[in-house]
Amino acid sequence: MLQLKIVSPEKVEYDGVVESVLVPGTMGQFEILNDHAPIISTLQKGVVEYVNQEGKNSLNILGGFVEVQKNVVSLCVEIG
């Protein structure tokens, strides 16, 4: 399982455990699963999708950054 935290300038949009995260990277969309290699990447306008116990969730973003390290996924995004 992954610990996901999505933060925008206004508030913490999500903070919890997820199975996977799909993000719109500037070089293309990519999925983050358990034990993903450490990475820092910029994000472009698109949809962030994540799967938790309630099911599939999505969030429209205008851009931002993602960092993955030791099954912790941190997104700093602008909501659009």
PDB file of C-alpha atoms in Angstrom:
ATOM      1  CA  MET A   1       0.000   0.000   0.000  1.00  0.00           C
ATOM      2  CA  LEU A   2       0.999   3.602  -0.616  1.00  0.00           C
ATOM      3  CA  GLN A   3       0.606   6.659   1.600  1.00  0.00           C
ATOM      4  CA  LEU A   4      -0.744   9.483  -0.585  1.00  0.00           C
ATOM      5  CA  LYS A   5      -0.849  13.160   0.305  1.00  0.00           C
ATOM      6  CA  ILE A   6      -2.261  15.677  -2.167  1.00  0.00           C
ATOM      7  CA  VAL A   7      -1.736  19.318  -1.212  1.00  0.00           C
ATOM      8  CA  SER A   8      -2.963  22.435  -3.011  1.00  0.00           C
ATOM      9  CA  PRO A   9      -2.305  26.067  -2.018  1.00  0.00           C
ATOM     10  CA  GLU A  10      -5.769  26.167  -0.413  1.00  0.00           C
ATOM     11  CA  LYS A  11      -5.826  22.929   1.612  1.00  0.00           C
ATOM     12  CA  VAL A  12      -4.874  19.277   1.954  1.00  0.00           C
ATOM     13  CA  GLU A  13      -7.024  17.627  -0.720  1.00  0.00           C
ATOM     14  CA  TYR A  14      -6.339  14.025   0.340  1.00  0.00           C
ATOM     15  CA  ASP A  15      -4.221  12.235   2.935  1.00  0.00           C
ATOM     16  CA  GLY A  16      -4.573   8.479   3.218  1.00  0.00           C
ATOM     17  CA  VAL A  17      -3.690   4.989   2.067  1.00  0.00           C
ATOM     18  CA  VAL A  18      -4.153   4.021  -1.598  1.00  0.00           C
ATOM     19  CA  GLU A  19      -3.410   1.050  -3.853  1.00  0.00           C
ATOM     20  CA  SER A  20      -2.268   3.058  -6.886  1.00  0.00           C
ATOM     21  CA  VAL A  21      -1.948   6.596  -8.252  1.00  0.00           C
ATOM     22  CA  LEU A  22      -2.133   7.658 -11.910  1.00  0.00           C
ATOM     23  CA  VAL A  23      -0.648  11.096 -12.651  1.00  0.00           C
ATOM     24  CA  PRO A  24      -0.353  13.303 -15.780  1.00  0.00           C
ATOM     25  CA  GLY A  25       3.419  13.721 -16.026  1.00  0.00           C
ATOM     26  CA  THR A  26       4.791  16.298 -18.452  1.00  0.00           C
ATOM     27  CA  MET A  27       6.453  13.473 -20.417  1.00  0.00           C
ATOM     28  CA  GLY A  28       3.293  11.350 -20.321  1.00  0.00           C
ATOM     29  CA  GLN A  29       0.884   9.754 -17.910  1.00  0.00           C
ATOM     30  CA  PHE A  30       2.349   7.209 -15.476  1.00  0.00           C
ATOM     31  CA  GLU A  31       1.133   4.962 -12.683  1.00  0.00           C
ATOM     32  CA  ILE A  32       2.674   4.668  -9.234  1.00  0.00           C
ATOM     33  CA  LEU A  33       2.337   1.309  -7.500  1.00  0.00           C
ATOM     34  CA  ASN A  34       3.748  -0.190  -4.306  1.00  0.00           C
ATOM     35  CA  ASP A  35       7.590  -0.227  -4.170  1.00  0.00           C
ATOM     36  CA  HIS A  36       7.919   2.315  -7.016  1.00  0.00           C
ATOM     37  CA  ALA A  37      11.439   3.658  -7.557  1.00  0.00           C
ATOM     38  CA  PRO A  38      12.123   7.090  -6.009  1.00  0.00           C
ATOM     39  CA  ILE A  39      11.185   9.868  -8.429  1.00  0.00           C
ATOM     40  CA  ILE A  40      10.459  13.586  -8.622  1.00  0.00           C
ATOM     41  CA  SER A  41       8.479  14.747 -11.654  1.00  0.00           C
ATOM     42  CA  THR A  42       6.540  17.747 -12.894  1.00  0.00           C
ATOM     43  CA  LEU A  43       2.856  17.351 -13.675  1.00  0.00           C
ATOM     44  CA  GLN A  44       0.823  18.958 -16.440  1.00  0.00           C
ATOM     45  CA  LYS A  45      -2.868  19.777 -16.703  1.00  0.00           C
ATOM     46  CA  GLY A  46      -4.924  16.622 -16.439  1.00  0.00           C
ATOM     47  CA  VAL A  47      -6.516  14.179 -14.030  1.00  0.00           C
ATOM     48  CA  VAL A  48      -4.947  12.504 -10.989  1.00  0.00           C
ATOM     49  CA  GLU A  49      -6.628   9.154 -10.318  1.00  0.00           C
ATOM     50  CA  TYR A  50      -6.159   7.085  -7.175  1.00  0.00           C
ATOM     51  CA  VAL A  51      -7.708   3.896  -5.850  1.00  0.00           C
ATOM     52  CA  ASN A  52      -8.473   3.568  -2.137  1.00  0.00           C
ATOM     53  CA  GLN A  53     -10.863   1.424  -0.079  1.00  0.00           C
ATOM     54  CA  GLU A  54     -13.865   3.447  -1.308  1.00  0.00           C
ATOM     55  CA  GLY A  55     -12.906   2.837  -4.953  1.00  0.00           C
ATOM     56  CA  LYS A  56     -11.564   4.962  -7.772  1.00  0.00           C
ATOM     57  CA  ASN A  57     -11.259   8.731  -7.200  1.00  0.00           C
ATOM     58  CA  SER A  58     -10.176  11.537  -9.511  1.00  0.00           C
ATOM     59  CA  LEU A  59      -9.021  15.134  -9.183  1.00  0.00           C
ATOM     60  CA  ASN A  60      -8.568  17.666 -12.010  1.00  0.00           C
ATOM     61  CA  ILE A  61      -5.298  19.583 -11.764  1.00  0.00           C
ATOM     62  CA  LEU A  62      -3.687  22.452 -13.682  1.00  0.00           C
ATOM     63  CA  GLY A  63      -0.133  21.272 -12.908  1.00  0.00           C
ATOM     64  CA  GLY A  64       2.276  20.611 -10.082  1.00  0.00           C
ATOM     65  CA  PHE A  65       4.884  18.175  -8.809  1.00  0.00           C
ATOM     66  CA  VAL A  66       4.984  14.593  -7.570  1.00  0.00           C
ATOM     67  CA  GLU A  67       7.577  12.957  -5.325  1.00  0.00           C
ATOM     68  CA  VAL A  68       7.750   9.239  -4.577  1.00  0.00           C
ATOM     69  CA  GLN A  69       9.981   7.851  -1.848  1.00  0.00           C
ATOM     70  CA  LYS A  70       9.645   4.640   0.201  1.00  0.00           C
ATOM     71  CA  ASN A  71       5.942   4.090  -0.666  1.00  0.00           C
ATOM     72  CA  VAL A  72       5.066   7.697   0.221  1.00  0.00           C
ATOM     73  CA  VAL A  73       3.592   9.714  -2.670  1.00  0.00           C
ATOM     74  CA  SER A  74       3.441  13.499  -2.242  1.00  0.00           C
ATOM     75  CA  LEU A  75       1.638  15.699  -4.757  1.00  0.00           C
ATOM     76  CA  CYS A  76       1.788  19.483  -4.686  1.00  0.00           C
ATOM     77  CA  VAL A  77      -0.810  20.605  -7.221  1.00  0.00           C
ATOM     78  CA  GLU A  78      -2.884  23.502  -8.457  1.00  0.00           C
ATOM     79  CA  ILE A  79      -6.542  22.520  -8.643  1.00  0.00           C
ATOM     80  CA  GLY A  80      -8.459  23.391 -11.788  1.00  0.00           C
TER      81      GLY A  80
END
